[in-house]
Short mmCIF file of C-alpha atoms and ligand atoms in Angstrom, two decimals:
data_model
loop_
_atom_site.label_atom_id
_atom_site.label_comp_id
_atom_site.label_asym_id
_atom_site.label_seq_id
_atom_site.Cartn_x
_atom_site.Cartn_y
_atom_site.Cartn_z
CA UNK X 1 45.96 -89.98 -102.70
CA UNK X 2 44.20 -89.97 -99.40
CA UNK X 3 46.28 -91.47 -96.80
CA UNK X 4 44.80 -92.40 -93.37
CA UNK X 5 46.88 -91.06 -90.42
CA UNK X 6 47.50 -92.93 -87.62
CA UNK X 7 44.74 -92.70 -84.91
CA UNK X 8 46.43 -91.19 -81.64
CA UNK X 9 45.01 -91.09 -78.41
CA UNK X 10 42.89 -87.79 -77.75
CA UNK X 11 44.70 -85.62 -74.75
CA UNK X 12 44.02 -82.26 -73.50
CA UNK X 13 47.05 -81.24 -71.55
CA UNK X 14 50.76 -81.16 -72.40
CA UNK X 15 53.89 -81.82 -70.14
CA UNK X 16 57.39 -81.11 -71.12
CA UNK X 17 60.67 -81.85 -70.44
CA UNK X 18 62.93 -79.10 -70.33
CA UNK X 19 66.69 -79.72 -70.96
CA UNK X 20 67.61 -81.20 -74.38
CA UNK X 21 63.77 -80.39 -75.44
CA UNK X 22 63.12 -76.95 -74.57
CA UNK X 23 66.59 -75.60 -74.11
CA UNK X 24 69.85 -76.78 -75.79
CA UNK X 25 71.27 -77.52 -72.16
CA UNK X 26 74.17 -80.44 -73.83
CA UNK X 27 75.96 -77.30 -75.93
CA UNK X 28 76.69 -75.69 -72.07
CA UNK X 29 77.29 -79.24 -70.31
CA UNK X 30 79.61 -79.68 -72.44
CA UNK X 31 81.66 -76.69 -72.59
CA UNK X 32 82.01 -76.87 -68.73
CA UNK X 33 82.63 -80.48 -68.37
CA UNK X 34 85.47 -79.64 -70.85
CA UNK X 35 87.14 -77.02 -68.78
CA UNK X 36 86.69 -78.43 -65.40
CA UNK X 37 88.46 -81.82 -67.03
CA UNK X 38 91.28 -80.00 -68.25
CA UNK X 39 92.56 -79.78 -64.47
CA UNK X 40 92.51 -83.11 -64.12
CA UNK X 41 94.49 -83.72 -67.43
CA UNK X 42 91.83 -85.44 -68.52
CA UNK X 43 89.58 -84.99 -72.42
CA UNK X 44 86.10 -84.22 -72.45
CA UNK X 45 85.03 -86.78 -75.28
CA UNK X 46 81.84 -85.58 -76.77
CA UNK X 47 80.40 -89.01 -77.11
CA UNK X 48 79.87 -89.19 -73.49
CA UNK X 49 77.19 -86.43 -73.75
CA UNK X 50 74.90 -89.63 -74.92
CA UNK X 51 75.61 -91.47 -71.45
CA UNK X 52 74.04 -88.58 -69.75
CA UNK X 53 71.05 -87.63 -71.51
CA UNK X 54 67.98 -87.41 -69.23
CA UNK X 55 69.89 -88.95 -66.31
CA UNK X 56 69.45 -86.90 -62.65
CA UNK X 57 72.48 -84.74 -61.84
CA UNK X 58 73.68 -87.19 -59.45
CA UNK X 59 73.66 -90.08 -62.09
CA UNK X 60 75.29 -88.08 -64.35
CA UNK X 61 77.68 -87.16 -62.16
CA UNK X 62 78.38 -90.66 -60.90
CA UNK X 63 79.00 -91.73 -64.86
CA UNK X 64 81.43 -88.99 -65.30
CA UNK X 65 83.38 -89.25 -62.06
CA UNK X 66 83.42 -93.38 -62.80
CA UNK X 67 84.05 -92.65 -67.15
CA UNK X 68 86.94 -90.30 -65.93
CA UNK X 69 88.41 -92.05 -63.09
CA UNK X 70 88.47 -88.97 -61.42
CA UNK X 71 90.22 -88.84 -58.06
CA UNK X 72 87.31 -87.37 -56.01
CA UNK X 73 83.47 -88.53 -54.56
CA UNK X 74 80.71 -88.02 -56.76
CA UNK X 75 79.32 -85.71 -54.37
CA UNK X 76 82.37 -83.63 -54.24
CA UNK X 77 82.31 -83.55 -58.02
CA UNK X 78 78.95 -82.01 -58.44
CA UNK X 79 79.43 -79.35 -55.43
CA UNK X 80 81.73 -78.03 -57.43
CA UNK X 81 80.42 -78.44 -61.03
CA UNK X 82 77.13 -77.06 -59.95
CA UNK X 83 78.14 -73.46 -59.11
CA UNK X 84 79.88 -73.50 -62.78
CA UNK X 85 76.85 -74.87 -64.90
CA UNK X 86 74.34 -72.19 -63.12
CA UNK X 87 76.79 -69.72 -63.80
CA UNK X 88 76.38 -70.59 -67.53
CA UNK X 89 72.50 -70.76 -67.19
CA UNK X 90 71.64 -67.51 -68.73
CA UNK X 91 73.54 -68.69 -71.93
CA UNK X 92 71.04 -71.62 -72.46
CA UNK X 93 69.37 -71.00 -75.66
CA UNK X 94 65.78 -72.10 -76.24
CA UNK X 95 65.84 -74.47 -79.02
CA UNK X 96 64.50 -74.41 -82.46
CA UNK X 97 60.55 -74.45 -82.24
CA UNK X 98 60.22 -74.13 -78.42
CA UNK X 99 59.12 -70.80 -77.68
CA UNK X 100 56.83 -70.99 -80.88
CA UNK X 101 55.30 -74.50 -79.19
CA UNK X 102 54.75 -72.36 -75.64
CA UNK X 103 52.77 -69.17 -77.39
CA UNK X 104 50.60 -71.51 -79.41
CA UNK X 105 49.58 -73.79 -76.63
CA UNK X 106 49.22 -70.95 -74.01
CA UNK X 107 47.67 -68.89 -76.55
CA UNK X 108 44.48 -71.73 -77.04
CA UNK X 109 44.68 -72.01 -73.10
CA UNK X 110 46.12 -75.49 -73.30
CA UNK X 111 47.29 -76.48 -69.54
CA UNK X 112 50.99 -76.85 -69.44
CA UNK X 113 53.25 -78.53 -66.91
CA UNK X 114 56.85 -78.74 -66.21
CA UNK X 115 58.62 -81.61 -65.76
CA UNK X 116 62.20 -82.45 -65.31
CA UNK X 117 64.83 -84.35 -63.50
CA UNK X 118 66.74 -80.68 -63.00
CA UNK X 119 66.43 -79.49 -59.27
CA UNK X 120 63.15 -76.94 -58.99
CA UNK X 121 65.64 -74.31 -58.29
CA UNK X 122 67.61 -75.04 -61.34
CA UNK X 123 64.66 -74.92 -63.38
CA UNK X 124 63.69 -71.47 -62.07
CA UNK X 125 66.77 -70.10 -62.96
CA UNK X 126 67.54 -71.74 -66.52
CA UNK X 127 63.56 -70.75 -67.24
CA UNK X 128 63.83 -67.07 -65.93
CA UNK X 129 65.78 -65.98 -69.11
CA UNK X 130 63.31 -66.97 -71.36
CA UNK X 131 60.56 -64.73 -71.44
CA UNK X 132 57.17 -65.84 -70.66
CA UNK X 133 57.85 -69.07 -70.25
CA UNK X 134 57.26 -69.61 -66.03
CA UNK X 135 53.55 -68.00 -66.24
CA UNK X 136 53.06 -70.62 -69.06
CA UNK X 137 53.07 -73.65 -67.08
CA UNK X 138 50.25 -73.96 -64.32
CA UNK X 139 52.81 -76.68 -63.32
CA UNK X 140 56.80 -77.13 -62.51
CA UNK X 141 58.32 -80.25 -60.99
CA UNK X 142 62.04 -80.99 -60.47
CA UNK X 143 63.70 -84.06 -59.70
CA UNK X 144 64.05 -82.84 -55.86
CA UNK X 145 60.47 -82.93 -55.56
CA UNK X 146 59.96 -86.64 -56.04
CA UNK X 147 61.36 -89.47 -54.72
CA UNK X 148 62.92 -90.99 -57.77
CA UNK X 149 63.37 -89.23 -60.98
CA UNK X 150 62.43 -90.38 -64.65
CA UNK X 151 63.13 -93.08 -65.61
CA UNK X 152 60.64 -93.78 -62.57
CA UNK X 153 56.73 -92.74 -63.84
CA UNK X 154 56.50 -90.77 -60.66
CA UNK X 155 57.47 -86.92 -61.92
CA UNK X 156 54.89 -87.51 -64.70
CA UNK X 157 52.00 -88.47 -62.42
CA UNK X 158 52.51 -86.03 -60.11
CA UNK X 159 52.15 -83.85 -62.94
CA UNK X 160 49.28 -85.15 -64.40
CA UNK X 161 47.54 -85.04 -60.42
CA UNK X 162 49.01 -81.05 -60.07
CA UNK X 163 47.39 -80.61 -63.64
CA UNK X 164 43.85 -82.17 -62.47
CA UNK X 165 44.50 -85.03 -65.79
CA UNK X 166 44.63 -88.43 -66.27
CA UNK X 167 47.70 -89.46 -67.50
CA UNK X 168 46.14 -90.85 -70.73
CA UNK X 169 45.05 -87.45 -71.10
CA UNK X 170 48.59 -85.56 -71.42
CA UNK X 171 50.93 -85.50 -73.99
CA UNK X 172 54.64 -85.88 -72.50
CA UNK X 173 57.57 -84.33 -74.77
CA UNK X 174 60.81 -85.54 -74.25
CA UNK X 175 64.37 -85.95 -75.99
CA UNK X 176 65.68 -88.59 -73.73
CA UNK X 177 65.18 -92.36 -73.33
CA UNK X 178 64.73 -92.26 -69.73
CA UNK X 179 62.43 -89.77 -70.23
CA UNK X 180 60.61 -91.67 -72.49
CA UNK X 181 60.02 -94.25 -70.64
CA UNK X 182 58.72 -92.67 -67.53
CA UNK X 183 56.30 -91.18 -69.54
CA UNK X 184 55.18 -94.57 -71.10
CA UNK X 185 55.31 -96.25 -67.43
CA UNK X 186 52.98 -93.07 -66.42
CA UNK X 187 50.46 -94.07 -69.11
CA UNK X 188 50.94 -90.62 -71.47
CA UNK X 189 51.13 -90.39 -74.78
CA UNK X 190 54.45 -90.00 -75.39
CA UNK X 191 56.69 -87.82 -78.59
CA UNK X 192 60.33 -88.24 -78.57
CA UNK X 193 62.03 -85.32 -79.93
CA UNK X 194 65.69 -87.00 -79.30
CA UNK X 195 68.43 -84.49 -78.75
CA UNK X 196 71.14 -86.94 -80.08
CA UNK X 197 71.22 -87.24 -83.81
CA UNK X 198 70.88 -90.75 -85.41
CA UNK X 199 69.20 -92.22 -82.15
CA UNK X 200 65.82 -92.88 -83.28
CA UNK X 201 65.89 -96.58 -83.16
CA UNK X 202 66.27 -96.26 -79.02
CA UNK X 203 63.09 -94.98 -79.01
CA UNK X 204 60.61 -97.80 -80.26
CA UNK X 205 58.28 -97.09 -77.10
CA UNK X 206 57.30 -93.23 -77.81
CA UNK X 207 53.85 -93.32 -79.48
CA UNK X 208 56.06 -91.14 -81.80
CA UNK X 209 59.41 -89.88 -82.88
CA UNK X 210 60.25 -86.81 -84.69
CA UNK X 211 63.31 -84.36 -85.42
CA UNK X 212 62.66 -81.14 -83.93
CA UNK X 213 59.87 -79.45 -82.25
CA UNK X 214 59.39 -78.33 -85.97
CA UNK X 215 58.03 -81.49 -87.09
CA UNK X 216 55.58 -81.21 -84.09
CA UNK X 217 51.65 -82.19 -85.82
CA UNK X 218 49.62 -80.85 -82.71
CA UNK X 219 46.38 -81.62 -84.18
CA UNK X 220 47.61 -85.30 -84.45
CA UNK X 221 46.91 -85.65 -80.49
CA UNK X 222 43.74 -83.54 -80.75
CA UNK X 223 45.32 -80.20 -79.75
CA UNK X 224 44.93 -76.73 -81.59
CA UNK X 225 47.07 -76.61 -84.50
CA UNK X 226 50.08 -74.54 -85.83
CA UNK X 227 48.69 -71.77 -88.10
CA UNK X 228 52.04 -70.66 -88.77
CA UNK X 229 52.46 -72.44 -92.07
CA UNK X 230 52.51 -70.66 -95.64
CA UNK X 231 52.70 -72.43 -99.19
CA UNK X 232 54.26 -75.51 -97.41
CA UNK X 233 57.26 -73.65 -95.46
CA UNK X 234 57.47 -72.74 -91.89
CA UNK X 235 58.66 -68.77 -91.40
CA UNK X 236 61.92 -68.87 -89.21
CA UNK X 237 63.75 -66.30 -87.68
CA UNK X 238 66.13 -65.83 -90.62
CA UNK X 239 69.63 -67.33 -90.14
CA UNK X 240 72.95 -66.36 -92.05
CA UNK X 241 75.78 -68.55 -93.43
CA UNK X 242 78.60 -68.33 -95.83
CA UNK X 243 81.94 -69.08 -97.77
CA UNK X 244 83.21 -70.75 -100.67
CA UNK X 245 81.30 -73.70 -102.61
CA UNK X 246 83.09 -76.69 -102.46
CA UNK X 247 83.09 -80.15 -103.70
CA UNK X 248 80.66 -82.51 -102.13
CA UNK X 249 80.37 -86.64 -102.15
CA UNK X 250 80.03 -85.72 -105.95
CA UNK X 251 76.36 -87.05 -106.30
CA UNK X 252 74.15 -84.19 -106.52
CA UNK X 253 74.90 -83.47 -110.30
CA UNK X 254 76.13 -87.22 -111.21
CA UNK X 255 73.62 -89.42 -109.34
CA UNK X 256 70.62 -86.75 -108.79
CA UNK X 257 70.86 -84.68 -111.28
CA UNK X 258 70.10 -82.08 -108.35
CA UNK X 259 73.73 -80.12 -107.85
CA UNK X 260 74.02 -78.30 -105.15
CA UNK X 261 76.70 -75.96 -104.07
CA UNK X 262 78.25 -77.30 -100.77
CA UNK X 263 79.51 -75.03 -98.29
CA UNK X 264 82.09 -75.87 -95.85
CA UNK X 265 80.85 -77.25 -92.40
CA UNK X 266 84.25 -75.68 -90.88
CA UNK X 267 83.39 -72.75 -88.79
CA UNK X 268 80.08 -73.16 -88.49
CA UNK X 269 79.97 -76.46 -86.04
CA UNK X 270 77.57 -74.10 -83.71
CA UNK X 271 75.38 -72.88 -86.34
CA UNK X 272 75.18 -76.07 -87.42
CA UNK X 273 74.35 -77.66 -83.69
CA UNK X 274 71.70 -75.48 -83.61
CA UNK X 275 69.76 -75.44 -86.45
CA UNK X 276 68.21 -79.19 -87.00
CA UNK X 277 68.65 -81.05 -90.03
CA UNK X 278 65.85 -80.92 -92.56
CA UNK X 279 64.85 -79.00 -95.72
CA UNK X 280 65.10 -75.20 -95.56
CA UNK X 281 64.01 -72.03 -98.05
CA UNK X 282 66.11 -69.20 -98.77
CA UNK X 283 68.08 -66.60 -100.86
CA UNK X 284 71.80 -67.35 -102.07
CA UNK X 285 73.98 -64.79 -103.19
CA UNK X 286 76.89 -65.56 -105.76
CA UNK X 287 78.88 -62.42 -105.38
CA UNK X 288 79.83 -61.74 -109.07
CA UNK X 289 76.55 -63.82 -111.09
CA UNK X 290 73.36 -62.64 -108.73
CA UNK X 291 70.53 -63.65 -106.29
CA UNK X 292 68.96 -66.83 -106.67
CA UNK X 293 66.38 -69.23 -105.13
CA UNK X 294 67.37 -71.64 -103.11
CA UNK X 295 66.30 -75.08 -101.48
CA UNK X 296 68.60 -76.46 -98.96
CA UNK X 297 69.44 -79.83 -97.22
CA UNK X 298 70.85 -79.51 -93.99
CA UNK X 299 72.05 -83.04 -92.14
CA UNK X 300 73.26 -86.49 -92.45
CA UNK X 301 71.01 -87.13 -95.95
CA UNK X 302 69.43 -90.51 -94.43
CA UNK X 303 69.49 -91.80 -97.98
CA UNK X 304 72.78 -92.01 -97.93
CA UNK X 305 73.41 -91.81 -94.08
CA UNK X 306 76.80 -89.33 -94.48
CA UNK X 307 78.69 -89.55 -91.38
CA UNK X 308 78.64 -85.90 -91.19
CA UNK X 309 76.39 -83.08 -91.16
CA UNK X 310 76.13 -80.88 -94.26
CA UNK X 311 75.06 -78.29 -95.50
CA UNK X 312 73.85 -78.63 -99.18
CA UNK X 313 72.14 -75.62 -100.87
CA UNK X 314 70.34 -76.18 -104.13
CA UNK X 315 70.03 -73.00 -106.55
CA UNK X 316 66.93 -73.04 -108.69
CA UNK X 317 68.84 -71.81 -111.62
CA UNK X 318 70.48 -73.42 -114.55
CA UNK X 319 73.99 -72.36 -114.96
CA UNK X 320 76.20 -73.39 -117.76
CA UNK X 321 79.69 -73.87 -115.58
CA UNK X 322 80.75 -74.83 -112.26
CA UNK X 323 81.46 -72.34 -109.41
CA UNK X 324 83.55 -74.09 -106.58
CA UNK X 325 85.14 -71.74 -104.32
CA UNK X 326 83.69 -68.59 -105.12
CA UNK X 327 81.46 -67.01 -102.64
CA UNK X 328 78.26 -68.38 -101.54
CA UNK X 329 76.28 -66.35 -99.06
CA UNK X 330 72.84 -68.01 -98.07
CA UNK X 331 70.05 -66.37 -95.73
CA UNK X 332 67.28 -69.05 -94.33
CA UNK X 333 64.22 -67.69 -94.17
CA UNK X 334 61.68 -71.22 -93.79
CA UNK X 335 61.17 -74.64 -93.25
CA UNK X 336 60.28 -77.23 -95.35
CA UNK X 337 60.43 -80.97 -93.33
CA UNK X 338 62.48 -82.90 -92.03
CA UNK X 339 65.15 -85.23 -93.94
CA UNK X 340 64.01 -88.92 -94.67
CA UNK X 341 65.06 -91.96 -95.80
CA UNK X 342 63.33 -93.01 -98.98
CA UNK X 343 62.82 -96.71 -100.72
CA UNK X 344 64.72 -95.74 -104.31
CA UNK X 345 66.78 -92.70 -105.71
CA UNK X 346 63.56 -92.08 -108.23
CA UNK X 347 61.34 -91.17 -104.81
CA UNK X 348 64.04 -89.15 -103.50
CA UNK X 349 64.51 -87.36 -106.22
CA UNK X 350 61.06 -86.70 -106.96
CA UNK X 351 60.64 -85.50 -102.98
CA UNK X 352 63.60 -82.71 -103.95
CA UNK X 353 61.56 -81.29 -107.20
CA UNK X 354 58.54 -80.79 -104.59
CA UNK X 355 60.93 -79.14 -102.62
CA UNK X 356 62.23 -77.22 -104.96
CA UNK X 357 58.67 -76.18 -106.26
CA UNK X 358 57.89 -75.46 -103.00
CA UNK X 359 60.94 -73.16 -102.46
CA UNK X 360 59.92 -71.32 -105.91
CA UNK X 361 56.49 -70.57 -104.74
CA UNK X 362 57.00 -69.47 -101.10
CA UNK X 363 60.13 -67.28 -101.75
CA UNK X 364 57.60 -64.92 -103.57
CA UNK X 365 56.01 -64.11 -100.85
CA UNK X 366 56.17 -60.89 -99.53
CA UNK X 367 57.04 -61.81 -96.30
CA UNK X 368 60.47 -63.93 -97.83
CA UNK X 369 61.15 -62.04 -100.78
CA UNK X 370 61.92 -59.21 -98.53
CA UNK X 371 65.07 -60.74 -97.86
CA UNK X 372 66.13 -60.82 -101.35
CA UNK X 373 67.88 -57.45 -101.03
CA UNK X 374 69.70 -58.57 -97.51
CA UNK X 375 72.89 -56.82 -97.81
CA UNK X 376 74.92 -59.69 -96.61
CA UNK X 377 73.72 -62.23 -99.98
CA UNK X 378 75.92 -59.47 -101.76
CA UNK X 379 79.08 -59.60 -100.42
CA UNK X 380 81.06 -56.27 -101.72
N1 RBF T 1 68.87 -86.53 -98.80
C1 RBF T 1 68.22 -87.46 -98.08
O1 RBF T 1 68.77 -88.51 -97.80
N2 RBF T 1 66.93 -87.26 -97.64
C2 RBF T 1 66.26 -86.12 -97.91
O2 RBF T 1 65.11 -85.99 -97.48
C3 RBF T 1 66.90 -85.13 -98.70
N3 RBF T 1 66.27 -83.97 -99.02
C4 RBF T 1 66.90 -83.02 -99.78
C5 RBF T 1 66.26 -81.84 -100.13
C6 RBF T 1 66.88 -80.87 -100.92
C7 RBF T 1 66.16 -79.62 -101.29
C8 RBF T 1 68.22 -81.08 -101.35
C9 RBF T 1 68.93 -80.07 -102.20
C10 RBF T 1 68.87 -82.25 -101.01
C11 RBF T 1 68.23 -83.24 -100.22
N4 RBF T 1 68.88 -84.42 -99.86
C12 RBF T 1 68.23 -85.37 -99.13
C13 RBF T 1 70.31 -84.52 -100.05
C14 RBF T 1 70.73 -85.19 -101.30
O3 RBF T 1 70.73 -86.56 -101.04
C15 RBF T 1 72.13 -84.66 -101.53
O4 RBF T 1 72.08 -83.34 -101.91
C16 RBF T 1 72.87 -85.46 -102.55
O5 RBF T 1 73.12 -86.73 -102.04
C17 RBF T 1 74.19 -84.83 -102.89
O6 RBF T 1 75.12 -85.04 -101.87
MG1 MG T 2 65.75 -83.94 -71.38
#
């Protein structure tokens, strides 16, 4: 079946955000705002990380100082948070898809800009430890250089202006809400890639929302696309994780007739944070049975919206008994899609098979089945 996509406006430039879309800035925001608390006797409550997202430093400070009734002025609060955040600046870690996004559109001489609330010289200096990114963008703004900061259209017309564009031209990518709308207000195309799981419906005005910069369909927007793709699965930088299967909500057997052998989300709340949730390819290692395929669920499964994120590996292999709590080791090797919602248990089902299809095909490839004989699937 044919299916007609969406027509999207044409563009021919690209701005980005850069904290929350490019670099996984909320992991380090966090961890400071949690010390720095303590000495007030005060809890850094992780929820609070949504109040923030894609507000200007002095907003966010104003929320915390105001959330926290904390007994100084917001100004005095971020004089001294802001020495401790850019000493944690060379831990930022470019998120998944990011530097893969920069090569490609550099690469077909796409103009780039840089846009974000972030003071210029914070930007410098969180940008400066990933390599090649500052000679990719023709552009950089901060929020210092404008008068008001997103939500405001300003940032993103003076970007557009710097980058010789119309606005209608350039593609904005961005993880907040504010962010989202400046772009819309600057008359962009817009593509939400929100940093806060289970937020999509916040984002109705993006001309369109998607996971991770994974999910990213450049050629949608009339830009060069990703060539990267083999036999349906993106290659990743392979990832390890591991420990004994456990029980899960019980459904993949009963209700799917799909089991999979759940591994504890204990211990790996990092790994987790920063890998997003979708479908994944890779090897799993059972230490005393053997190597097998493997298609994996990583998330909330939208189906059944789980309050918490999992991590559900499938083995394409029929065994004839259970195997809860002996060792699983998994390596990650690809990409499938992200996780969706689907109308009825038959079409989610039938999604998995592909998946699983898909998994058996790509993992013979040379460039996957290499990772077969990874010495950490065997575990002795
Ligand atoms: N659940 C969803 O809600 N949406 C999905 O797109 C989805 N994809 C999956 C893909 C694979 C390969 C596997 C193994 C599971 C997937 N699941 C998905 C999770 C499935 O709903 C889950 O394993 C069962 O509910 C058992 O807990
Ligand atoms: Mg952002």
């Amino acid at each position: 079946m044919l299916i007609a996509q969406p027509l999207k406006k044409l563009v021919s430039a690209v701005i980005l955000d850069l904290d929350g879309t490019l670099i996984n800035t909320d992991g380090i925001v966090s961890d400071v705002l949690k010390v720095y608390l303590v000495k007030y006797g005060k809890q850094w409550d992780g929820r609070e990380a949504q109040k923030i997202v894609g507000k200007t430093p002095l907003e966010e400070a104003a929320i915390i100082v105001e959330d926290y009734k904390l007994p100084c002025a917001t100004e005095d609060f971020v004089a001294e948070i802001y020495p401790m955040f850019n000493d944690q600046c060379c831990n930022i870690k470019a998120l998944p898809g990011a530097n893969r996004l920069i090569k490609h559109l550099r690469s077909h001489g796409v103009p780039m800009a840089l846009a974000s609330n972030s003071p210029r010289a914070s930007i410098e200096s969180k940008i400066s430890y990933h390599q090649g990114w500052k000679e990719s963008f023709s552009v950089i703004i901060g929020g210092d250089e404008v008068k008001m900061g997103k939500p405001s259209p300003e940032i993103f017309l003076e970007a557009a202006k710097r980058l010789n564009m119309e606005p209608s031209s350039c593609l904005v990518i961005e993880d907040s809400v504010p962010g989202v709308t400046a772009g819309k207000a600057a008359g962009t195309e817009v593509v939400a890639v929100p940093s806060i799981p289970k937020q999509t419906h916040l984002y109705t005005s993006a001309d369109e929302v998607i996971n991770s910069l994974l999910d990213l369909q450049l050629e949608k927007w009339g830009l060069p696309p990703f060539q990267d793709w083999v036999e349906g699965t993106l290659p990743l930088e392979p990832w390890y994780i591991g420990g004994p299967v456990i029980k899960g909500y019980g459904r993949g057997s009963k209700v799917l007739g799909i089991p999979t052998a759940n591994l504890s989300t204990k211990g790996y709340s990092s790994v987790l944070s920063e890998h997003p949730s979708g479908v994944y390819v890779g090897w799993a290692g059972l230490s005393t049975r053997g190597i097998y395929k493997m298609a994996m669920s990583i998330g909330w499964n939208p189906y059944f919206n789980n309050s918490e994120k999992t991590i559900e590996p499938w083995l394409l292999h029929e065994f004839d008994e259970d195997f809860y709590g002996e060792e699983l080791r998994l390596v990650i090797v690809g990409y499938i899609r992200p996780e969706e919602n689907f109308p009825t248990l038959e079409s989610l089902i039938a999604k998995i098979l592909d998946d699983g299809k898909i998994a058996e095909r790509a993992l013979d490839l040379p460039l996957y089945s290499k990772y077969k004989d990874d010495s950490y699937l065997k575990n002795t």
